[in-house]
JSON list of C-alpha atoms in Angstrom, two decimals:
[
{"chain": "M", "resi": 1, "resn": "MET", "atom": "CA", "xyz": [-0.04, 0.02, 0.48]},
{"chain": "M", "resi": 2, "resn": "ALA", "atom": "CA", "xyz": [2.73, 2.60, 0.62]},
{"chain": "M", "resi": 3, "resn": "LYS", "atom": "CA", "xyz": [4.63, 1.74, -2.44]},
{"chain": "M", "resi": 4, "resn": "SER", "atom": "CA", "xyz": [1.41, 2.37, -4.23]},
{"chain": "M", "resi": 5, "resn": "THR", "atom": "CA", "xyz": [0.75, 5.70, -2.56]},
{"chain": "M", "resi": 6, "resn": "PHE", "atom": "CA", "xyz": [4.50, 6.60, -3.28]},
{"chain": "M", "resi": 7, "resn": "PHE", "atom": "CA", "xyz": [4.09, 5.73, -7.02]},
{"chain": "M", "resi": 8, "resn": "LEU", "atom": "CA", "xyz": [0.97, 7.70, -7.47]},
{"chain": "M", "resi": 9, "resn": "CYS", "atom": "CA", "xyz": [2.25, 11.04, -5.22]},
{"chain": "M", "resi": 10, "resn": "LEU", "atom": "CA", "xyz": [5.17, 10.82, -7.56]},
{"chain": "M", "resi": 11, "resn": "ASN", "atom": "CA", "xyz": [3.37, 10.52, -11.15]},
{"chain": "M", "resi": 12, "resn": "LEU", "atom": "CA", "xyz": [0.81, 13.22, -9.62]},
{"chain": "M", "resi": 13, "resn": "CYS", "atom": "CA", "xyz": [3.99, 15.54, -9.55]},
{"chain": "M", "resi": 14, "resn": "LEU", "atom": "CA", "xyz": [5.31, 14.78, -12.47]},
{"chain": "M", "resi": 15, "resn": "VAL", "atom": "CA", "xyz": [1.48, 15.40, -14.27]},
{"chain": "M", "resi": 16, "resn": "ILE", "atom": "CA", "xyz": [1.29, 18.79, -12.85]},
{"chain": "M", "resi": 17, "resn": "SER", "atom": "CA", "xyz": [5.24, 19.89, -13.26]},
{"chain": "M", "resi": 18, "resn": "ALA", "atom": "CA", "xyz": [4.40, 18.72, -17.00]},
{"chain": "M", "resi": 19, "resn": "VAL", "atom": "CA", "xyz": [1.53, 21.01, -17.10]},
{"chain": "M", "resi": 20, "resn": "THR", "atom": "CA", "xyz": [2.89, 23.75, -15.29]},
{"chain": "M", "resi": 21, "resn": "ALA", "atom": "CA", "xyz": [6.33, 23.97, -17.16]},
{"chain": "M", "resi": 22, "resn": "THR", "atom": "CA", "xyz": [6.48, 26.91, -19.58]},
{"chain": "M", "resi": 23, "resn": "TYR", "atom": "CA", "xyz": [9.65, 27.06, -22.59]},
{"chain": "M", "resi": 24, "resn": "TYR", "atom": "CA", "xyz": [9.30, 31.13, -22.48]},
{"chain": "M", "resi": 25, "resn": "GLN", "atom": "CA", "xyz": [9.78, 33.52, -19.85]},
{"chain": "M", "resi": 26, "resn": "SER", "atom": "CA", "xyz": [9.19, 37.16, -20.08]},
{"chain": "M", "resi": 27, "resn": "LEU", "atom": "CA", "xyz": [12.96, 39.40, -20.02]},
{"chain": "M", "resi": 28, "resn": "THR", "atom": "CA", "xyz": [13.45, 43.15, -20.18]},
{"chain": "M", "resi": 29, "resn": "PRO", "atom": "CA", "xyz": [16.11, 44.62, -21.93]},
{"chain": "M", "resi": 30, "resn": "THR", "atom": "CA", "xyz": [17.95, 45.72, -18.60]},
{"chain": "M", "resi": 31, "resn": "LEU", "atom": "CA", "xyz": [17.90, 42.16, -17.24]},
{"chain": "M", "resi": 32, "resn": "MET", "atom": "CA", "xyz": [19.65, 40.97, -20.32]},
{"chain": "M", "resi": 33, "resn": "GLY", "atom": "CA", "xyz": [22.35, 43.62, -20.23]},
{"chain": "M", "resi": 34, "resn": "PHE", "atom": "CA", "xyz": [21.22, 45.71, -22.96]},
{"chain": "M", "resi": 35, "resn": "ARG", "atom": "CA", "xyz": [21.51, 49.34, -22.31]},
{"chain": "M", "resi": 36, "resn": "GLU", "atom": "CA", "xyz": [18.60, 52.10, -24.06]},
{"chain": "M", "resi": 37, "resn": "ASP", "atom": "CA", "xyz": [17.82, 51.94, -27.62]},
{"chain": "M", "resi": 38, "resn": "LYS", "atom": "CA", "xyz": [20.64, 54.22, -29.74]},
{"chain": "M", "resi": 39, "resn": "PHE", "atom": "CA", "xyz": [20.01, 55.46, -33.12]},
{"chain": "M", "resi": 40, "resn": "THR", "atom": "CA", "xyz": [22.53, 54.95, -36.02]},
{"chain": "M", "resi": 41, "resn": "HIS", "atom": "CA", "xyz": [22.93, 56.39, -39.52]},
{"chain": "M", "resi": 42, "resn": "LEU", "atom": "CA", "xyz": [25.81, 54.67, -41.83]},
{"chain": "M", "resi": 43, "resn": "HIS", "atom": "CA", "xyz": [26.79, 56.12, -45.09]},
{"chain": "M", "resi": 44, "resn": "PHE", "atom": "CA", "xyz": [28.66, 53.79, -47.26]},
{"chain": "M", "resi": 45, "resn": "PHE", "atom": "CA", "xyz": [29.45, 52.80, -50.93]},
{"chain": "M", "resi": 46, "resn": "PHE", "atom": "CA", "xyz": [28.55, 49.03, -52.31]},
{"chain": "M", "resi": 47, "resn": "HIS", "atom": "CA", "xyz": [30.28, 48.08, -55.08]},
{"chain": "M", "resi": 48, "resn": "ASP", "atom": "CA", "xyz": [28.56, 45.28, -57.26]},
{"chain": "M", "resi": 49, "resn": "VAL", "atom": "CA", "xyz": [31.64, 44.31, -59.93]},
{"chain": "M", "resi": 50, "resn": "VAL", "atom": "CA", "xyz": [30.95, 41.69, -62.28]},
{"chain": "M", "resi": 51, "resn": "THR", "atom": "CA", "xyz": [33.68, 42.62, -64.98]},
{"chain": "M", "resi": 52, "resn": "GLY", "atom": "CA", "xyz": [37.26, 41.98, -63.96]},
{"chain": "M", "resi": 53, "resn": "PRO", "atom": "CA", "xyz": [39.54, 39.61, -62.57]},
{"chain": "M", "resi": 54, "resn": "ASN", "atom": "CA", "xyz": [37.92, 39.38, -59.22]},
{"chain": "M", "resi": 55, "resn": "PRO", "atom": "CA", "xyz": [34.26, 39.98, -59.50]},
{"chain": "M", "resi": 56, "resn": "SER", "atom": "CA", "xyz": [32.33, 40.34, -56.59]},
{"chain": "M", "resi": 57, "resn": "MET", "atom": "CA", "xyz": [29.05, 39.02, -57.91]},
{"chain": "M", "resi": 58, "resn": "VAL", "atom": "CA", "xyz": [28.42, 35.74, -59.70]},
{"chain": "M", "resi": 59, "resn": "ILE", "atom": "CA", "xyz": [25.25, 34.15, -61.40]},
{"chain": "M", "resi": 60, "resn": "VAL", "atom": "CA", "xyz": [24.45, 30.64, -59.93]},
{"chain": "M", "resi": 61, "resn": "ALA", "atom": "CA", "xyz": [21.26, 29.93, -61.40]},
{"chain": "M", "resi": 62, "resn": "GLU", "atom": "CA", "xyz": [19.51, 31.67, -64.30]},
{"chain": "M", "resi": 63, "resn": "PRO", "atom": "CA", "xyz": [15.99, 30.82, -66.47]},
{"chain": "M", "resi": 64, "resn": "ASN", "atom": "CA", "xyz": [16.48, 28.00, -69.69]},
{"chain": "M", "resi": 65, "resn": "GLY", "atom": "CA", "xyz": [16.46, 30.07, -72.97]},
{"chain": "M", "resi": 66, "resn": "LYS", "atom": "CA", "xyz": [17.85, 33.20, -74.30]},
{"chain": "M", "resi": 67, "resn": "ALA", "atom": "CA", "xyz": [16.89, 36.34, -71.98]},
{"chain": "M", "resi": 68, "resn": "LYS", "atom": "CA", "xyz": [17.21, 39.44, -73.55]},
{"chain": "M", "resi": 69, "resn": "ASP", "atom": "CA", "xyz": [17.41, 41.14, -70.13]},
{"chain": "M", "resi": 70, "resn": "ALA", "atom": "CA", "xyz": [20.45, 41.42, -68.23]},
{"chain": "M", "resi": 71, "resn": "LEU", "atom": "CA", "xyz": [19.04, 39.64, -64.97]},
{"chain": "M", "resi": 72, "resn": "PRO", "atom": "CA", "xyz": [15.91, 37.99, -66.29]},
{"chain": "M", "resi": 73, "resn": "PHE", "atom": "CA", "xyz": [12.81, 36.74, -64.10]},
{"chain": "M", "resi": 74, "resn": "GLY", "atom": "CA", "xyz": [14.55, 33.74, -61.95]},
{"chain": "M", "resi": 75, "resn": "THR", "atom": "CA", "xyz": [18.37, 34.62, -62.01]},
{"chain": "M", "resi": 76, "resn": "VAL", "atom": "CA", "xyz": [19.83, 34.16, -58.60]},
{"chain": "M", "resi": 77, "resn": "VAL", "atom": "CA", "xyz": [23.27, 35.69, -58.16]},
{"chain": "M", "resi": 78, "resn": "ALA", "atom": "CA", "xyz": [25.47, 34.94, -54.79]},
{"chain": "M", "resi": 79, "resn": "MET", "atom": "CA", "xyz": [27.50, 38.64, -54.15]},
{"chain": "M", "resi": 80, "resn": "ASP", "atom": "CA", "xyz": [30.40, 39.31, -51.58]},
{"chain": "M", "resi": 81, "resn": "ASP", "atom": "CA", "xyz": [30.36, 43.30, -52.97]},
{"chain": "M", "resi": 82, "resn": "PRO", "atom": "CA", "xyz": [33.11, 45.48, -50.98]},
{"chain": "M", "resi": 83, "resn": "LEU", "atom": "CA", "xyz": [31.85, 48.15, -48.91]},
{"chain": "M", "resi": 84, "resn": "THR", "atom": "CA", "xyz": [33.88, 51.26, -48.76]},
{"chain": "M", "resi": 85, "resn": "ALA", "atom": "CA", "xyz": [33.70, 55.10, -47.51]},
{"chain": "M", "resi": 86, "resn": "GLY", "atom": "CA", "xyz": [33.80, 56.67, -50.87]},
{"chain": "M", "resi": 87, "resn": "PRO", "atom": "CA", "xyz": [32.46, 55.96, -53.92]},
{"chain": "M", "resi": 88, "resn": "GLU", "atom": "CA", "xyz": [36.23, 54.95, -55.61]},
{"chain": "M", "resi": 89, "resn": "PRO", "atom": "CA", "xyz": [36.81, 51.16, -55.78]},
{"chain": "M", "resi": 90, "resn": "ASP", "atom": "CA", "xyz": [39.88, 52.09, -53.86]},
{"chain": "M", "resi": 91, "resn": "SER", "atom": "CA", "xyz": [38.81, 54.22, -51.12]},
{"chain": "M", "resi": 92, "resn": "LYS", "atom": "CA", "xyz": [38.92, 52.82, -47.58]},
{"chain": "M", "resi": 93, "resn": "LEU", "atom": "CA", "xyz": [37.02, 49.61, -46.80]},
{"chain": "M", "resi": 94, "resn": "VAL", "atom": "CA", "xyz": [35.00, 49.24, -44.11]},
{"chain": "M", "resi": 95, "resn": "GLY", "atom": "CA", "xyz": [33.13, 46.02, -44.86]},
{"chain": "M", "resi": 96, "resn": "LYS", "atom": "CA", "xyz": [31.15, 43.58, -47.23]},
{"chain": "M", "resi": 97, "resn": "ALA", "atom": "CA", "xyz": [27.81, 43.20, -48.26]},
{"chain": "M", "resi": 98, "resn": "GLN", "atom": "CA", "xyz": [26.93, 39.15, -48.66]},
{"chain": "M", "resi": 99, "resn": "GLY", "atom": "CA", "xyz": [24.09, 37.25, -49.62]},
{"chain": "M", "resi": 100, "resn": "ILE", "atom": "CA", "xyz": [21.89, 36.36, -52.18]},
{"chain": "M", "resi": 101, "resn": "TYR", "atom": "CA", "xyz": [19.61, 38.37, -54.80]},
{"chain": "M", "resi": 102, "resn": "THR", "atom": "CA", "xyz": [17.10, 37.06, -56.71]},
{"chain": "M", "resi": 103, "resn": "SER", "atom": "CA", "xyz": [15.25, 38.74, -60.19]},
{"chain": "M", "resi": 104, "resn": "ILE", "atom": "CA", "xyz": [11.18, 38.78, -59.16]},
{"chain": "M", "resi": 105, "resn": "SER", "atom": "CA", "xyz": [9.42, 40.56, -61.26]},
{"chain": "M", "resi": 106, "resn": "GLN", "atom": "CA", "xyz": [8.58, 39.31, -64.91]},
{"chain": "M", "resi": 107, "resn": "ALA", "atom": "CA", "xyz": [7.42, 43.04, -66.40]},
{"chain": "M", "resi": 108, "resn": "GLU", "atom": "CA", "xyz": [10.52, 45.42, -64.57]},
{"chain": "M", "resi": 109, "resn": "MET", "atom": "CA", "xyz": [14.26, 44.52, -63.28]},
{"chain": "M", "resi": 110, "resn": "GLY", "atom": "CA", "xyz": [13.43, 44.01, -59.38]},
{"chain": "M", "resi": 111, "resn": "LEU", "atom": "CA", "xyz": [15.69, 41.94, -56.64]},
{"chain": "M", "resi": 112, "resn": "MET", "atom": "CA", "xyz": [14.80, 40.39, -53.70]},
{"chain": "M", "resi": 113, "resn": "MET", "atom": "CA", "xyz": [17.56, 40.98, -51.45]},
{"chain": "M", "resi": 114, "resn": "VAL", "atom": "CA", "xyz": [18.90, 38.78, -48.82]},
{"chain": "M", "resi": 115, "resn": "MET", "atom": "CA", "xyz": [22.29, 40.50, -47.11]},
{"chain": "M", "resi": 116, "resn": "THR", "atom": "CA", "xyz": [24.19, 40.44, -44.66]},
{"chain": "M", "resi": 117, "resn": "MET", "atom": "CA", "xyz": [26.25, 43.59, -44.25]},
{"chain": "M", "resi": 118, "resn": "ALA", "atom": "CA", "xyz": [29.47, 42.77, -42.74]},
{"chain": "M", "resi": 119, "resn": "PHE", "atom": "CA", "xyz": [31.24, 45.72, -41.46]},
{"chain": "M", "resi": 120, "resn": "THR", "atom": "CA", "xyz": [35.15, 45.25, -40.79]},
{"chain": "M", "resi": 121, "resn": "ASP", "atom": "CA", "xyz": [36.44, 48.74, -39.42]},
{"chain": "M", "resi": 122, "resn": "GLY", "atom": "CA", "xyz": [36.13, 50.84, -36.94]},
{"chain": "M", "resi": 123, "resn": "GLU", "atom": "CA", "xyz": [34.00, 51.00, -33.89]},
{"chain": "M", "resi": 124, "resn": "PHE", "atom": "CA", "xyz": [31.40, 48.32, -35.78]},
{"chain": "M", "resi": 125, "resn": "ASN", "atom": "CA", "xyz": [34.63, 45.86, -36.44]},
{"chain": "M", "resi": 126, "resn": "GLY", "atom": "CA", "xyz": [32.97, 42.51, -36.24]},
{"chain": "M", "resi": 127, "resn": "SER", "atom": "CA", "xyz": [29.47, 43.59, -35.93]},
{"chain": "M", "resi": 128, "resn": "THR", "atom": "CA", "xyz": [26.93, 42.86, -38.77]},
{"chain": "M", "resi": 129, "resn": "ILE", "atom": "CA", "xyz": [23.08, 44.34, -40.30]},
{"chain": "M", "resi": 130, "resn": "SER", "atom": "CA", "xyz": [20.78, 41.96, -41.91]},
{"chain": "M", "resi": 131, "resn": "VAL", "atom": "CA", "xyz": [18.76, 43.01, -45.08]},
{"chain": "M", "resi": 132, "resn": "LEU", "atom": "CA", "xyz": [15.82, 41.47, -46.69]},
{"chain": "M", "resi": 133, "resn": "ALA", "atom": "CA", "xyz": [13.55, 43.51, -48.88]},
{"chain": "M", "resi": 134, "resn": "ARG", "atom": "CA", "xyz": [12.48, 44.08, -52.17]},
{"chain": "M", "resi": 135, "resn": "ASN", "atom": "CA", "xyz": [14.82, 46.29, -54.57]},
{"chain": "M", "resi": 136, "resn": "MET", "atom": "CA", "xyz": [13.45, 47.87, -57.56]},
{"chain": "M", "resi": 137, "resn": "ILE", "atom": "CA", "xyz": [16.21, 48.97, -58.86]},
{"chain": "M", "resi": 138, "resn": "MET", "atom": "CA", "xyz": [15.15, 50.46, -62.48]},
{"chain": "M", "resi": 139, "resn": "SER", "atom": "CA", "xyz": [11.56, 52.13, -61.61]},
{"chain": "M", "resi": 140, "resn": "GLU", "atom": "CA", "xyz": [12.63, 53.86, -58.02]},
{"chain": "M", "resi": 141, "resn": "PRO", "atom": "CA", "xyz": [15.55, 56.65, -58.02]},
{"chain": "M", "resi": 142, "resn": "VAL", "atom": "CA", "xyz": [15.86, 55.82, -54.30]},
{"chain": "M", "resi": 143, "resn": "ARG", "atom": "CA", "xyz": [15.16, 52.35, -53.10]},
{"chain": "M", "resi": 144, "resn": "GLU", "atom": "CA", "xyz": [14.22, 51.67, -49.20]},
{"chain": "M", "resi": 145, "resn": "MET", "atom": "CA", "xyz": [15.24, 48.48, -47.54]},
{"chain": "M", "resi": 146, "resn": "ALA", "atom": "CA", "xyz": [14.23, 46.48, -43.90]},
{"chain": "M", "resi": 147, "resn": "ILE", "atom": "CA", "xyz": [16.66, 45.86, -41.88]},
{"chain": "M", "resi": 148, "resn": "VAL", "atom": "CA", "xyz": [15.58, 42.60, -40.15]},
{"chain": "M", "resi": 149, "resn": "GLY", "atom": "CA", "xyz": [17.93, 41.64, -37.52]},
{"chain": "M", "resi": 150, "resn": "GLY", "atom": "CA", "xyz": [21.77, 42.40, -36.68]},
{"chain": "M", "resi": 151, "resn": "THR", "atom": "CA", "xyz": [24.74, 41.29, -34.93]},
{"chain": "M", "resi": 152, "resn": "GLY", "atom": "CA", "xyz": [27.49, 42.96, -32.14]},
{"chain": "M", "resi": 153, "resn": "ALA", "atom": "CA", "xyz": [27.04, 46.56, -32.05]},
{"chain": "M", "resi": 154, "resn": "PHE", "atom": "CA", "xyz": [24.45, 46.12, -33.92]},
{"chain": "M", "resi": 155, "resn": "ARG", "atom": "CA", "xyz": [22.18, 43.42, -32.37]},
{"chain": "M", "resi": 156, "resn": "PHE", "atom": "CA", "xyz": [18.33, 43.28, -32.18]},
{"chain": "M", "resi": 157, "resn": "ALA", "atom": "CA", "xyz": [18.96, 45.84, -35.09]},
{"chain": "M", "resi": 158, "resn": "ARG", "atom": "CA", "xyz": [15.74, 47.13, -37.07]},
{"chain": "M", "resi": 159, "resn": "GLY", "atom": "CA", "xyz": [15.30, 49.70, -39.36]},
{"chain": "M", "resi": 160, "resn": "TYR", "atom": "CA", "xyz": [15.61, 50.63, -42.90]},
{"chain": "M", "resi": 161, "resn": "ALA", "atom": "CA", "xyz": [18.58, 51.47, -45.47]},
{"chain": "M", "resi": 162, "resn": "GLN", "atom": "CA", "xyz": [18.08, 54.25, -48.77]},
{"chain": "M", "resi": 163, "resn": "ALA", "atom": "CA", "xyz": [19.75, 52.43, -51.76]},
{"chain": "M", "resi": 164, "resn": "LYS", "atom": "CA", "xyz": [20.50, 55.15, -54.74]},
{"chain": "M", "resi": 165, "resn": "PHE", "atom": "CA", "xyz": [22.85, 54.30, -58.07]},
{"chain": "M", "resi": 166, "resn": "HIS", "atom": "CA", "xyz": [25.80, 56.71, -57.78]},
{"chain": "M", "resi": 167, "resn": "SER", "atom": "CA", "xyz": [27.17, 55.24, -61.00]},
{"chain": "M", "resi": 168, "resn": "VAL", "atom": "CA", "xyz": [26.39, 52.24, -63.44]},
{"chain": "M", "resi": 169, "resn": "ASP", "atom": "CA", "xyz": [27.97, 50.99, -66.59]},
{"chain": "M", "resi": 170, "resn": "PHE", "atom": "CA", "xyz": [24.66, 49.13, -68.59]},
{"chain": "M", "resi": 171, "resn": "SER", "atom": "CA", "xyz": [27.23, 47.97, -70.74]},
{"chain": "M", "resi": 172, "resn": "LYS", "atom": "CA", "xyz": [29.42, 45.63, -68.11]},
{"chain": "M", "resi": 173, "resn": "GLY", "atom": "CA", "xyz": [26.90, 45.30, -65.60]},
{"chain": "M", "resi": 174, "resn": "ASP", "atom": "CA", "xyz": [29.36, 47.48, -62.90]},
{"chain": "M", "resi": 175, "resn": "ALA", "atom": "CA", "xyz": [27.42, 49.56, -60.39]},
{"chain": "M", "resi": 176, "resn": "ILE", "atom": "CA", "xyz": [28.63, 51.70, -57.55]},
{"chain": "M", "resi": 177, "resn": "VAL", "atom": "CA", "xyz": [25.38, 52.24, -55.45]},
{"chain": "M", "resi": 178, "resn": "GLU", "atom": "CA", "xyz": [25.37, 54.74, -52.79]},
{"chain": "M", "resi": 179, "resn": "TYR", "atom": "CA", "xyz": [23.19, 53.29, -49.54]},
{"chain": "M", "resi": 180, "resn": "ASP", "atom": "CA", "xyz": [22.44, 55.70, -46.00]},
{"chain": "M", "resi": 181, "resn": "VAL", "atom": "CA", "xyz": [21.16, 53.25, -43.17]},
{"chain": "M", "resi": 182, "resn": "PHE", "atom": "CA", "xyz": [18.99, 54.20, -40.20]},
{"chain": "M", "resi": 183, "resn": "VAL", "atom": "CA", "xyz": [19.71, 51.51, -37.39]},
{"chain": "M", "resi": 184, "resn": "ASN", "atom": "CA", "xyz": [18.01, 51.46, -34.26]},
{"chain": "M", "resi": 185, "resn": "HIS", "atom": "CA", "xyz": [20.11, 48.95, -31.84]},
{"chain": "M", "resi": 186, "resn": "TYR", "atom": "CA", "xyz": [20.81, 48.65, -28.07]}
]
């Protein structure tokens, strides 16, 4: 009788603990060691280079058949583009834009950008900003893209990036894009 009472109590305790157990906990930023929000503006240039001995972007998949567009619908591109302080290719390197973009529109030149901006200089060295957005490169002079996260100094990043062409060589496919990034972070 004592054994069965013990096992009954043990099973009851297990059931109660399983029912009341949670898989989450509400926290405040200060408990996690975060200070108040910061707002940072970054300005740099993105160099998307197709030509030369070391292109910074390559096509990894493209649709079957011949297309008249440079990036026909369905094309997937991998990039490892330099981010520099100025528009000149030899200006100070501040990071890399790494990721993929895909041609998403059959009617106009539009890209889906999945990109991490990895900073390699100064206060933000080792930190990243993640971008996920539609980029209508030919129909909008200034494009706005969502910042969906970050690491290091940009942990819990949110905000937006504005991109506009600084220069484009349509015959080669090379482009220098000016970025203004506005980011809220801890």
